[in-house]
Tab-separated table of C-alpha atoms and ligand atoms in Angstrom:
chain	number	residue	atom	x	y	z
A	1	MET	CA	0.000	0.000	0.000
A	2	LYS	CA	1.130	3.548	-0.699
A	3	LEU	CA	2.028	5.598	2.388
A	4	ASP	CA	-0.267	8.441	1.227
A	5	GLN	CA	-3.298	6.154	1.510
A	6	LEU	CA	-2.451	5.328	5.139
A	7	VAL	CA	-2.090	8.938	6.292
A	8	ARG	CA	-5.076	10.923	7.590
A	9	PRO	CA	-6.163	13.337	4.809
A	10	ASN	CA	-5.886	16.402	7.092
A	11	ILE	CA	-2.264	15.499	7.859
A	12	LEU	CA	-1.470	14.806	4.217
A	13	ASN	CA	-2.804	18.265	3.304
A	14	LEU	CA	-1.315	20.050	6.328
A	15	LYS	CA	1.048	22.927	5.704
A	16	PRO	CA	3.355	22.664	8.730
A	17	TYR	CA	4.456	25.632	10.835
A	18	SER	CA	7.645	27.129	9.517
A	19	SER	CA	9.827	28.558	12.262
A	20	ALA	CA	12.544	31.166	11.974
A	21	ARG	CA	15.074	28.373	12.419
A	22	ASP	CA	13.453	26.466	9.539
A	23	GLU	CA	13.567	29.405	7.162
A	24	PHE	CA	17.157	30.376	7.754
A	25	LYS	CA	19.638	27.552	8.145
A	26	GLY	CA	23.361	28.138	8.408
A	27	GLU	CA	25.659	30.455	10.268
A	28	ALA	CA	25.163	34.206	10.577
A	29	SER	CA	26.814	36.809	12.802
A	30	VAL	CA	23.646	38.719	13.774
A	31	TYR	CA	20.363	36.935	14.517
A	32	LEU	CA	17.367	39.285	14.498
A	33	ASP	CA	14.822	36.864	13.028
A	34	ALA	CA	13.165	35.036	15.958
A	35	ASN	CA	12.281	37.739	18.507
A	36	GLU	CA	14.690	36.165	20.966
A	37	ASN	CA	16.318	38.117	23.779
A	38	PRO	CA	19.949	38.781	22.758
A	39	TYR	CA	21.033	38.324	26.405
A	40	ASN	CA	21.281	35.171	28.577
A	41	LEU	CA	23.410	33.120	26.173
A	42	PRO	CA	23.202	30.331	25.130
A	43	LEU	CA	19.681	29.427	26.271
A	44	ASN	CA	18.230	32.634	24.815
A	45	ARG	CA	18.219	30.980	21.382
A	46	TYR	CA	15.621	28.528	20.087
A	47	PRO	CA	17.097	25.044	19.689
A	48	ASP	CA	17.608	23.210	16.396
A	49	PRO	CA	14.084	21.975	15.522
A	50	LEU	CA	15.446	18.826	13.879
A	51	GLN	CA	18.306	18.150	16.341
A	52	TRP	CA	20.867	17.408	13.592
A	53	LYS	CA	23.954	17.280	15.832
A	54	VAL	CA	22.338	14.692	18.082
A	55	LYS	CA	21.019	12.711	15.114
A	56	GLU	CA	24.461	12.598	13.488
A	57	LYS	CA	25.972	11.067	16.633
A	58	ILE	CA	23.129	8.554	16.960
A	59	ALA	CA	23.443	7.750	13.251
A	60	ALA	CA	27.126	6.915	13.684
A	61	ILE	CA	26.455	4.624	16.659
A	62	LYS	CA	23.421	2.901	15.089
A	63	LYS	CA	24.952	2.843	11.586
A	64	ILE	CA	21.927	4.493	10.004
A	65	ASP	CA	21.362	7.663	7.936
A	66	PRO	CA	20.364	10.673	10.126
A	67	HIS	CA	17.362	11.293	7.842
A	68	TRP	CA	15.949	7.972	9.063
A	69	ILE	CA	15.798	9.239	12.675
A	70	PHE	CA	13.057	11.110	14.566
A	71	LEU	CA	13.720	12.451	18.088
A	72	GLY	CA	10.942	13.205	20.531
A	73	ASN	CA	10.007	13.989	24.132
A	74	GLY	CA	10.492	10.386	25.274
A	75	SER	CA	8.975	7.473	23.357
A	76	ASP	CA	5.632	8.861	24.471
A	77	GLU	CA	5.840	11.475	21.720
A	78	PRO	CA	6.338	9.177	18.690
A	79	ILE	CA	3.692	6.784	20.119
A	80	ASP	CA	1.157	9.632	20.189
A	81	LEU	CA	2.321	11.047	16.834
A	82	ALA	CA	1.848	7.679	15.128
A	83	TYR	CA	-1.836	7.807	16.124
A	84	ARG	CA	-2.225	11.429	15.106
A	85	VAL	CA	-0.571	10.876	11.696
A	86	PHE	CA	-2.267	7.609	10.705
A	87	CYS	CA	-5.471	7.006	12.698
A	88	GLU	CA	-8.735	8.810	11.982
A	89	PRO	CA	-10.532	9.115	15.353
A	90	ALA	CA	-13.664	6.925	15.700
A	91	VAL	CA	-12.940	5.296	12.322
A	92	ASP	CA	-9.543	3.581	12.349
A	93	ASN	CA	-8.180	0.998	14.795
A	94	VAL	CA	-4.865	-0.466	15.940
A	95	VAL	CA	-3.876	-4.005	16.966
A	96	ALA	CA	-1.440	-4.822	19.781
A	97	ILE	CA	-0.157	-7.842	21.653
A	98	ASP	CA	-1.488	-8.331	25.197
A	99	PRO	CA	-0.061	-7.906	27.783
A	100	THR	CA	2.270	-5.095	26.769
A	101	TYR	CA	3.328	-1.503	27.567
A	102	GLY	CA	0.338	0.542	28.758
A	103	MET	CA	1.052	3.749	26.805
A	104	TYR	CA	-0.126	2.283	23.462
A	105	ARG	CA	-3.626	1.851	24.917
A	106	VAL	CA	-3.652	5.229	26.683
A	107	ALA	CA	-2.606	7.019	23.479
A	108	ALA	CA	-5.386	5.139	21.641
A	109	GLY	CA	-7.880	6.386	24.225
A	110	VAL	CA	-6.661	9.986	23.994
A	111	ASN	CA	-6.963	9.876	20.214
A	112	ASN	CA	-10.346	8.080	20.266
A	113	VAL	CA	-8.983	5.126	18.287
A	114	GLU	CA	-10.183	1.554	18.835
A	115	TYR	CA	-7.480	-0.602	20.490
A	116	ARG	CA	-7.632	-4.334	19.685
A	117	LYS	CA	-5.713	-6.730	21.915
A	118	VAL	CA	-4.416	-10.147	20.850
A	119	LEU	CA	-3.464	-12.383	23.762
A	120	LEU	CA	0.096	-13.751	23.792
A	121	ASN	CA	0.561	-17.518	24.171
A	122	ASP	CA	1.811	-19.261	27.330
A	123	ARG	CA	5.426	-18.523	26.332
A	124	PHE	CA	4.448	-14.820	26.046
A	125	ASP	CA	5.001	-15.012	22.280
A	126	PHE	CA	2.677	-14.476	19.301
A	127	SER	CA	1.905	-15.682	15.810
A	128	ALA	CA	1.702	-13.273	12.883
A	129	ASP	CA	-1.429	-15.059	11.620
A	130	ASP	CA	-3.316	-14.473	14.908
A	131	LEU	CA	-2.343	-10.810	14.905
A	132	LEU	CA	-3.232	-10.276	11.248
A	133	ARG	CA	-6.589	-11.998	11.766
A	134	ALA	CA	-7.498	-9.226	14.231
A	135	THR	CA	-6.906	-6.529	11.565
A	136	ASP	CA	-9.390	-5.153	9.032
A	137	GLN	CA	-9.310	-2.440	6.355
A	138	HIS	CA	-9.344	0.236	9.091
A	139	THR	CA	-6.308	-1.093	10.973
A	140	LYS	CA	-3.492	1.422	10.552
A	141	LEU	CA	-0.967	0.351	13.195
A	142	ILE	CA	0.253	-2.861	14.815
A	143	PHE	CA	2.178	-2.501	18.094
A	144	LEU	CA	4.893	-5.023	18.975
A	145	CYS	CA	7.304	-4.631	21.877
A	146	SER	CA	10.506	-6.678	21.937
A	147	PRO	CA	11.811	-7.349	24.542
A	148	ASN	CA	8.245	-6.988	25.786
A	149	ASN	CA	7.217	-5.045	28.876
A	150	PRO	CA	6.078	-6.516	31.341
A	151	THR	CA	6.906	-10.078	30.267
A	152	GLY	CA	10.622	-9.460	29.582
A	153	ASN	CA	11.018	-11.880	26.665
A	154	SER	CA	11.954	-11.021	23.090
A	155	LEU	CA	9.285	-11.795	20.513
A	156	ASP	CA	9.946	-14.320	17.756
A	157	ARG	CA	11.869	-12.458	15.064
A	158	ASP	CA	10.481	-14.471	12.137
A	159	GLN	CA	6.924	-13.779	13.299
A	160	MET	CA	7.706	-10.058	13.606
A	161	ILE	CA	9.109	-10.014	10.054
A	162	LYS	CA	6.144	-12.023	8.781
A	163	THR	CA	3.820	-9.442	10.369
A	164	VAL	CA	5.673	-6.581	8.668
A	165	GLU	CA	5.608	-8.392	5.317
A	166	ASN	CA	1.911	-9.253	5.405
A	167	PHE	CA	0.379	-6.107	6.922
A	168	SER	CA	-0.549	-3.205	4.659
A	169	GLY	CA	-0.314	-0.660	7.521
A	170	ILE	CA	2.554	0.400	9.801
A	171	VAL	CA	4.205	-2.066	12.208
A	172	ILE	CA	5.743	-0.412	15.279
A	173	VAL	CA	8.393	-2.431	17.088
A	174	ASP	CA	9.252	-0.866	20.460
A	175	GLU	CA	12.853	-1.757	21.322
A	176	ALA	CA	13.136	0.206	24.588
A	177	TYR	CA	15.072	-2.722	26.137
A	178	ILE	CA	17.103	-3.794	23.098
A	179	ASN	CA	20.494	-3.040	24.746
A	180	PHE	CA	19.806	-5.771	27.315
A	181	SER	CA	18.703	-8.327	24.737
A	182	SER	CA	20.510	-11.272	23.185
A	183	GLN	CA	18.444	-10.654	20.036
A	184	LEU	CA	19.445	-8.434	17.129
A	185	SER	CA	17.601	-5.122	16.682
A	186	LEU	CA	15.224	-4.768	13.720
A	187	LEU	CA	17.038	-1.543	12.720
A	188	GLY	CA	18.950	-3.522	10.105
A	189	GLU	CA	15.628	-4.496	8.458
A	190	LEU	CA	14.449	-0.910	7.893
A	191	GLU	CA	15.961	-0.714	4.419
A	192	HIS	CA	13.833	-3.716	3.365
A	193	TYR	CA	10.512	-2.586	4.850
A	194	SER	CA	9.026	0.860	4.302
A	195	ASN	CA	6.167	0.129	6.775
A	196	LEU	CA	8.420	-0.636	9.759
A	197	LEU	CA	8.791	1.923	12.582
A	198	VAL	CA	11.287	1.072	15.348
A	199	PHE	CA	11.306	2.900	18.714
A	200	GLN	CA	14.257	3.124	21.100
A	201	THR	CA	14.866	5.445	24.054
A	202	PHE	CA	17.455	7.134	26.278
A	203	SER	CA	15.358	6.147	29.326
A	204	LYS	CA	16.694	2.637	30.011
A	205	ALA	CA	20.222	1.482	29.037
A	206	TRP	CA	21.336	5.103	28.476
A	207	GLY	CA	20.411	5.940	32.072
A	208	SER	CA	18.663	9.184	31.098
A	209	ALA	CA	14.951	8.779	31.833
A	210	ALA	CA	14.826	12.299	33.303
A	211	VAL	CA	15.917	14.076	30.119
A	212	ARG	CA	13.000	12.682	28.040
A	213	LEU	CA	14.545	11.656	24.745
A	214	GLY	CA	12.969	9.001	22.546
A	215	MET	CA	14.138	7.810	19.139
A	216	ALA	CA	12.096	6.534	16.213
A	217	PHE	CA	13.661	4.981	13.106
A	218	ALA	CA	11.982	4.494	9.725
A	219	VAL	CA	12.217	5.409	6.038
A	220	PRO	CA	12.535	9.210	5.526
A	221	GLU	CA	8.919	9.433	4.239
A	222	ILE	CA	7.574	8.277	7.626
A	223	ILE	CA	10.074	10.457	9.521
A	224	ALA	CA	8.888	13.472	7.484
A	225	LEU	CA	5.270	12.813	8.557
A	226	LEU	CA	6.246	12.685	12.255
A	227	ASN	CA	8.235	15.913	11.810
A	228	LYS	CA	5.279	17.595	10.120
A	229	VAL	CA	3.000	17.034	13.135
A	230	LYS	CA	5.412	17.448	16.081
A	231	TYR	CA	5.713	20.707	18.018
A	232	PRO	CA	8.367	22.826	16.250
A	233	TYR	CA	10.880	22.720	19.138
A	234	ASN	CA	9.893	19.387	20.662
A	235	VAL	CA	13.353	18.556	22.062
A	236	ASN	CA	14.766	21.388	24.162
A	237	ARG	CA	18.349	22.655	24.099
A	238	LEU	CA	19.237	21.218	27.541
A	239	THR	CA	18.143	17.758	26.418
A	240	GLN	CA	20.037	18.039	23.133
A	241	ASP	CA	23.238	19.152	24.904
A	242	TYR	CA	22.915	16.414	27.500
A	243	ALA	CA	22.300	13.777	24.816
A	244	LEU	CA	25.508	14.842	23.055
A	245	GLN	CA	27.428	14.356	26.312
A	246	MET	CA	25.909	10.907	26.815
A	247	LEU	CA	26.551	9.864	23.222
A	248	ALA	CA	30.231	10.637	23.774
A	249	LYS	CA	30.153	8.195	26.706
A	250	SER	CA	28.703	5.143	25.009
A	251	ASP	CA	31.443	3.045	26.663
A	252	HIS	CA	29.801	3.910	30.043
A	253	VAL	CA	26.541	2.546	28.737
A	254	ALA	CA	28.201	-0.682	27.628
A	255	GLU	CA	29.727	-1.038	31.096
A	256	TRP	CA	26.364	-0.434	32.844
A	257	VAL	CA	24.694	-2.997	30.610
A	258	LYS	CA	27.416	-5.543	31.372
A	259	ILE	CA	26.992	-5.086	35.133
A	260	LEU	CA	23.188	-5.151	34.914
A	261	LEU	CA	23.234	-8.384	32.910
A	262	GLN	CA	25.478	-10.021	35.543
A	263	GLU	CA	23.165	-8.762	38.281
A	264	ARG	CA	20.163	-9.983	36.327
A	265	THR	CA	21.518	-13.538	36.348
A	266	ARG	CA	22.393	-13.309	40.037
A	267	LEU	CA	18.941	-11.932	40.890
A	268	GLN	CA	17.264	-14.635	38.780
A	269	ASN	CA	19.027	-17.344	40.738
A	270	MET	CA	18.432	-15.773	44.145
A	271	LEU	CA	14.758	-15.114	43.398
A	272	ALA	CA	14.195	-18.650	42.141
A	273	ALA	CA	15.300	-19.910	45.575
A	274	ALA	CA	13.427	-17.291	47.617
A	275	PRO	CA	10.298	-18.006	49.667
A	276	PHE	CA	6.882	-17.359	48.003
A	277	VAL	CA	8.453	-17.326	44.517
A	278	GLU	CA	6.744	-19.771	42.163
A	279	LYS	CA	8.364	-18.870	38.871
A	280	VAL	CA	10.965	-16.484	37.487
A	281	TYR	CA	10.224	-16.000	33.800
A	282	PRO	CA	13.090	-15.841	31.292
A	283	THR	CA	14.043	-12.260	30.430
A	284	ASP	CA	15.886	-10.309	27.755
A	285	ALA	CA	15.388	-6.969	29.527
A	286	ASN	CA	16.625	-5.172	32.683
A	287	PHE	CA	13.712	-6.518	34.731
A	288	LEU	CA	12.250	-9.841	35.795
A	289	LEU	CA	8.644	-10.962	35.781
A	290	VAL	CA	8.162	-13.149	38.838
A	291	LYS	CA	5.128	-15.224	39.748
A	292	VAL	CA	4.597	-15.409	43.509
A	293	SER	CA	1.984	-17.060	45.732
A	294	ASP	CA	0.170	-13.782	46.526
A	295	ALA	CA	1.358	-10.713	44.593
A	296	ASN	CA	-0.849	-8.168	46.361
A	297	ALA	CA	0.262	-9.325	49.824
A	298	LEU	CA	3.948	-9.532	48.941
A	299	TYR	CA	3.845	-6.150	47.207
A	300	GLY	CA	2.419	-4.604	50.376
A	301	LYS	CA	4.990	-6.255	52.613
A	302	LEU	CA	7.874	-5.047	50.448
A	303	ILE	CA	6.465	-1.499	50.468
A	304	LYS	CA	6.506	-1.578	54.290
A	305	LYS	CA	10.230	-2.342	54.083
A	306	GLY	CA	10.784	0.574	51.722
A	307	ILE	CA	11.179	-1.549	48.594
A	308	VAL	CA	8.975	-0.755	45.614
A	309	VAL	CA	8.435	-3.225	42.802
A	310	ARG	CA	5.648	-3.157	40.195
A	311	ASN	CA	2.545	-5.196	40.871
A	312	ARG	CA	1.355	-6.585	37.513
A	313	HIS	CA	-1.304	-8.876	39.006
A	314	THR	CA	-4.205	-7.360	37.048
A	315	LEU	CA	-2.632	-7.716	33.577
A	316	SER	CA	-3.546	-10.579	31.224
A	317	LEU	CA	-1.435	-13.719	31.830
A	318	CYS	CA	0.291	-11.954	34.763
A	319	GLY	CA	-1.853	-13.146	37.692
A	320	ASN	CA	0.206	-12.948	40.921
A	321	CYS	CA	3.162	-11.498	39.049
A	322	LEU	CA	5.527	-8.783	40.228
A	323	ARG	CA	7.820	-6.966	37.817
A	324	ILE	CA	11.193	-6.345	39.417
A	325	THR	CA	13.783	-3.992	37.914
A	326	VAL	CA	17.434	-5.054	38.210
A	327	GLY	CA	19.137	-2.550	40.515
A	328	THR	CA	22.654	-2.141	41.884
A	329	PRO	CA	24.172	-5.159	43.701
A	330	PHE	CA	23.296	-3.415	46.997
A	331	GLU	CA	19.670	-2.828	45.989
A	332	ASN	CA	19.248	-6.391	44.735
A	333	ASP	CA	20.655	-7.768	47.993
A	334	ALA	CA	18.221	-5.565	49.944
A	335	LEU	CA	15.318	-7.006	47.960
A	336	ILE	CA	16.398	-10.582	48.600
A	337	ALA	CA	16.999	-9.917	52.305
A	338	ALA	CA	13.520	-8.398	52.572
A	339	LEU	CA	11.961	-11.399	50.835
A	340	TYR	CA	13.487	-13.779	53.374
A	341	LYS	CA	12.206	-11.664	56.282
A	342	VAL	CA	8.603	-11.043	55.224
B	1	PLP	C1	10.270	2.369	29.517
B	1	PLP	C2	9.646	2.128	28.188
B	1	PLP	C3	9.710	3.097	27.193
B	1	PLP	C4	10.370	4.422	27.439
B	1	PLP	O1	9.506	5.459	27.315
B	1	PLP	P1	10.114	6.951	27.352
B	1	PLP	O2	8.922	7.797	27.071
B	1	PLP	O3	11.139	7.004	26.257
B	1	PLP	O4	10.719	7.154	28.679
B	1	PLP	C5	9.181	2.835	25.953
B	1	PLP	N1	8.613	1.648	25.694
B	1	PLP	C6	8.549	0.688	26.627
B	1	PLP	C7	7.945	-0.615	26.280
B	1	PLP	C8	9.039	0.906	27.893
B	1	PLP	O5	8.942	-0.066	28.827
């Protein structure tokens, strides 16, 4: 299917806002074009609307062309923009695996778009055929998340590719936890599939949840649509500067990931032997989904000891499950000690 036929007509016809920084690009000695205050350098100036310096650094690390990158205010922004670009409220729908990350459903609700859930199997995996069967001519987006939150596992790569190949809309693969995974990112598949949209984030392995920087990767035609709808200066100067500092320290990130993966294995083993723990599910992320005898009770007892985990008891397939983030060795020991004392 042609991309134009997937896009909402109002977005296709939209003439986007053109900022001062859009109309003049390049270096000048005197800037009198944006009604900025000439004092209070450097934050007096509007930031680069398309964040080229940051994108060039990301492009080098991810081995991708900068024109294939969108940057937003966390992953929340490209999730919402995908709805606003492709889904006509009260007409179109999206399909997602269940259970998965809650923001896909919330953004559907905000945009008044029907959200169709397809239950994962008992290994928390899916089949492309089941997912595609839930689609109809009004399905614009399919949401996959790999490694999946809250289950922790990576989805079957062949089934993800099969979904992309057989769906005439956009397939979003959220790779927020990809740095912790033994599986290869789908970034390398983008050049083969013009309907694939991959999300990553600075919030997890990059240790920068507070700065709010999300990445989306796709063919330039999709990136251009996201850029058309975003707020003109959606990523502020402080975030862009901070991201450049972090991108220069990618060896730190590799070191953190290495430690967290060691701690993940240690925590897996200790939890498996702990009282009340019935099952520790396999994980490819920086958290563990753990089935316990009574999740609500254990959650409450841990809170009383000052330890907060995520109670996922009410989610599909997650009855009596807690989601536990891998912390520092000290934090993980504190969790285990608390479990033995409750
Ligand atoms: C944590 C997480 C994100 C990150 O969201 P940000 O808005 O970038 O902080 C995205 N997707 C999933 C599945 C997550 O668990």
